XYZ file of C-alpha atoms in Angstrom:
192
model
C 101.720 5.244 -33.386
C 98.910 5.433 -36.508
C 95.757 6.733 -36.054
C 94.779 2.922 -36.233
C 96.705 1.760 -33.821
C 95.575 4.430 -31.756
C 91.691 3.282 -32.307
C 92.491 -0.058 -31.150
C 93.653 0.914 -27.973
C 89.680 2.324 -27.082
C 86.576 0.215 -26.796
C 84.019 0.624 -28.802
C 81.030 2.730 -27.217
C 78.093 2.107 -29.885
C 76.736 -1.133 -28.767
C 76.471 0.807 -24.991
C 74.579 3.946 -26.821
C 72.552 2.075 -28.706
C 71.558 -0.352 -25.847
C 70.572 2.428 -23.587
C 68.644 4.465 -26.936
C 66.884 1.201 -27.780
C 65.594 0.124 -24.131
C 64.993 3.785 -23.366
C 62.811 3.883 -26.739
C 61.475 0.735 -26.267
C 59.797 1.443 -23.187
C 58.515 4.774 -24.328
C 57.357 3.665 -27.367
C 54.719 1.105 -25.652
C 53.396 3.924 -23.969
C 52.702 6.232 -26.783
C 51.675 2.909 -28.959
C 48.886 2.537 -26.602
C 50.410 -0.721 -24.777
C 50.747 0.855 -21.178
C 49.035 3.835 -19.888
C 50.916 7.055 -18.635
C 51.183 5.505 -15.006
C 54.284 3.615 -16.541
C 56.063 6.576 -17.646
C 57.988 6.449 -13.915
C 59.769 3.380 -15.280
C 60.706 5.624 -18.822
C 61.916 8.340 -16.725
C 64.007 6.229 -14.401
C 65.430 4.851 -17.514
C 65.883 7.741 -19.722
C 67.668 9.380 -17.049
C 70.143 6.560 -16.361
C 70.640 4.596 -19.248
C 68.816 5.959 -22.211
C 70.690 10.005 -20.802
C 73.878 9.178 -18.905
C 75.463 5.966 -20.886
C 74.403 7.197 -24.001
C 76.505 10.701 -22.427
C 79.196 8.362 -21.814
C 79.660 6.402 -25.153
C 79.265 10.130 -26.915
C 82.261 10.937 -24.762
C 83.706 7.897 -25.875
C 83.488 8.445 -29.162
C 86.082 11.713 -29.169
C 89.331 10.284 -28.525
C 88.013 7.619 -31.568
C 87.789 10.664 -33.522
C 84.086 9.817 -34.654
C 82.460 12.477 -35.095
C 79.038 11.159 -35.742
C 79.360 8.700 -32.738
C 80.044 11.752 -30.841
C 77.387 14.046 -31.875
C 74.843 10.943 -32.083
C 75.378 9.934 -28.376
C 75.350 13.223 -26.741
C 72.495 14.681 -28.484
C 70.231 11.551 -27.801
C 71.803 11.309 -24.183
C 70.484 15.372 -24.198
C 66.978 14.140 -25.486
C 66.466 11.422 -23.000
C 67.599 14.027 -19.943
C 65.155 16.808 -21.518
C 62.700 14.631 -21.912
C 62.794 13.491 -18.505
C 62.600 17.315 -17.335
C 60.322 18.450 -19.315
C 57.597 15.036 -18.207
C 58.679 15.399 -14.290
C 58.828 19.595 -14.336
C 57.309 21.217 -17.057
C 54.258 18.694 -18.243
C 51.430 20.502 -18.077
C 53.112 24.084 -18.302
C 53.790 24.161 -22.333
C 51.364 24.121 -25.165
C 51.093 21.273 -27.078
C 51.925 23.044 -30.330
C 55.336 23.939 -28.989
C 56.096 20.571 -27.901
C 55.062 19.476 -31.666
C 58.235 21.735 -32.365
C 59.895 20.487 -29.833
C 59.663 16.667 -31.283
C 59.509 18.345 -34.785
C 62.790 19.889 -34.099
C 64.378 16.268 -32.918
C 63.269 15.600 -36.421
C 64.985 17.720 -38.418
C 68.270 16.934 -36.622
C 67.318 13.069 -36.887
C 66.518 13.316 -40.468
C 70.409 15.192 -41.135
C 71.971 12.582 -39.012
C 70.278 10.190 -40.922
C 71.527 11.589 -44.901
C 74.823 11.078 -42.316
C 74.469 7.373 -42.785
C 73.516 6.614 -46.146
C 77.102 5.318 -46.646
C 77.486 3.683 -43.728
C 76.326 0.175 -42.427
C 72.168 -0.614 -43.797
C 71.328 -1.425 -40.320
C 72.195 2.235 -38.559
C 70.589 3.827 -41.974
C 67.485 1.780 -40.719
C 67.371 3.269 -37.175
C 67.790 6.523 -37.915
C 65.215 6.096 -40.661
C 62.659 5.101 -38.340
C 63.050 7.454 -35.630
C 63.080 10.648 -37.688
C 59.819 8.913 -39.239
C 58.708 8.579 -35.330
C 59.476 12.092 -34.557
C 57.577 13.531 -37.348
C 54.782 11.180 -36.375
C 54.621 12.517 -32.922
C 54.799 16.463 -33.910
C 51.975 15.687 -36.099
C 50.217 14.144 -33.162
C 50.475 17.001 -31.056
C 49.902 19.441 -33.393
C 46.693 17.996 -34.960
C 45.439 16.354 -31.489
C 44.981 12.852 -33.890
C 45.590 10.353 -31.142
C 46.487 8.067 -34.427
C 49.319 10.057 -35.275
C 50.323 9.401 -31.537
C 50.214 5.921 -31.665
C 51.049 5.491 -35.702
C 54.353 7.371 -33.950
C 54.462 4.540 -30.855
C 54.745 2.006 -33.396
C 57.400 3.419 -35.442
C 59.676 3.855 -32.041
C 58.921 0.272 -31.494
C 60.640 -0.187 -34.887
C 63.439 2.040 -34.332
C 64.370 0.209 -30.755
C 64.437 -3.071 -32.815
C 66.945 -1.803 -35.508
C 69.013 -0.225 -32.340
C 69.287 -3.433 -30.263
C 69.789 -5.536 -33.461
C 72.881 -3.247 -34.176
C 74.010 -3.262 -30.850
C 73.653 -6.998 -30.759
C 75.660 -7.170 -33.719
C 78.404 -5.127 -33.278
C 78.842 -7.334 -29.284
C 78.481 -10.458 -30.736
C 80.374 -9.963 -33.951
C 83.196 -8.473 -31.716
C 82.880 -11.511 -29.369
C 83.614 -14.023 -32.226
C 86.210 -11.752 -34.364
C 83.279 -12.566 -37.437
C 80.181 -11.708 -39.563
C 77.626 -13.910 -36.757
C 74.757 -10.942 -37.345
C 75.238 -8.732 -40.469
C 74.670 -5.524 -40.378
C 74.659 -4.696 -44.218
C 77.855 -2.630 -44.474
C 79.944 -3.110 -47.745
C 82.057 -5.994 -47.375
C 81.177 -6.442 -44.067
C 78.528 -8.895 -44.473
């Protein structure tokens, strides 16, 4: 059996990751752009531990036996994020400086911003989310580290961005799969 033949015979996890990463940032990203208070960060949590942690866990997994790498890494580290996230807001809150959580975002960064160099040959539209979201993670260190509420909500914005790109790609890769065609480009060489 080839190694495409092989691929054919598993599903393809990204338009699951990238659902749960886009909702997941969606919701959070109201909150920090100012749209909802903190009193709807129960909702994120709920969320980020469910869909934006575990499926995202799940499609990583999936990714293996596909032999993608990047899928792999991608899912499970964001899957990670969402579930230390969720710790740190329902444990740890108001027992670490704000500083350290700027290097705690700044950090996410850093590993967004290699992930991203990771896609510069792939499709334009997953070049675009991880764009935005090491943009948005900067944004947020900054925030914390300055205190500029701006920076905070300048970030909020961005992640509002980023959930876009992810639920347009996840869209596209469902709906292009659906009807074996180009129906929603997603700017990859030849691929429309």
């Amino acid at each position: 059996m080839s190694n495409e033949q092989a691929l054919t015979r598993f599903s393809n996890p990204a338009p699951l990751g990238l659902a749960g990463f886009a909702l997941t940032t969606w919701l959070l990203s109201m909150i920090n752009a100012g749209w909802f208070t903190g009193d709807a960060m129960n909702m994120v949590l709920a969320v980020a531990m469910a869909y934006g942690g575990t499926a995202q866990m799940i499609a990583g997994v999936m990714e293996l036996p596909r032999g993608n790498t990047f899928g792999a890494t991608a899912f499970v580290s964001y899957g990670a994020f969402w579930w230390s996230f969720s710790l740190f807001v329902l444990f740890l809150h108001d027992k670490v400086p704000a500083a350290f959580v700027g290097w705690y975002l700044c950090m996410w960064g850093v590993f967004t911003f290699y992930m991203w160099l990771g896609t510069l040959r792939a499709a334009r539209a997953l070049q675009l989310v991880f764009l935005a979201l090491w943009i948005t993670f900067f944004l947020l260190a900054a925030g914390e580290w300055t205190g500029m509420s701006g920076l905070h909500v300048a970030g909020g914005y961005v992640g509002l961005i980023t959930a876009l790109f992810a639920f347009y790609l996840s869209a596209a890769e469902i709906i292009n799969d659906a009807h074996k065609r180009v129906v929603l480009p997603i700017g990859a060489p030849g691929a429309g």
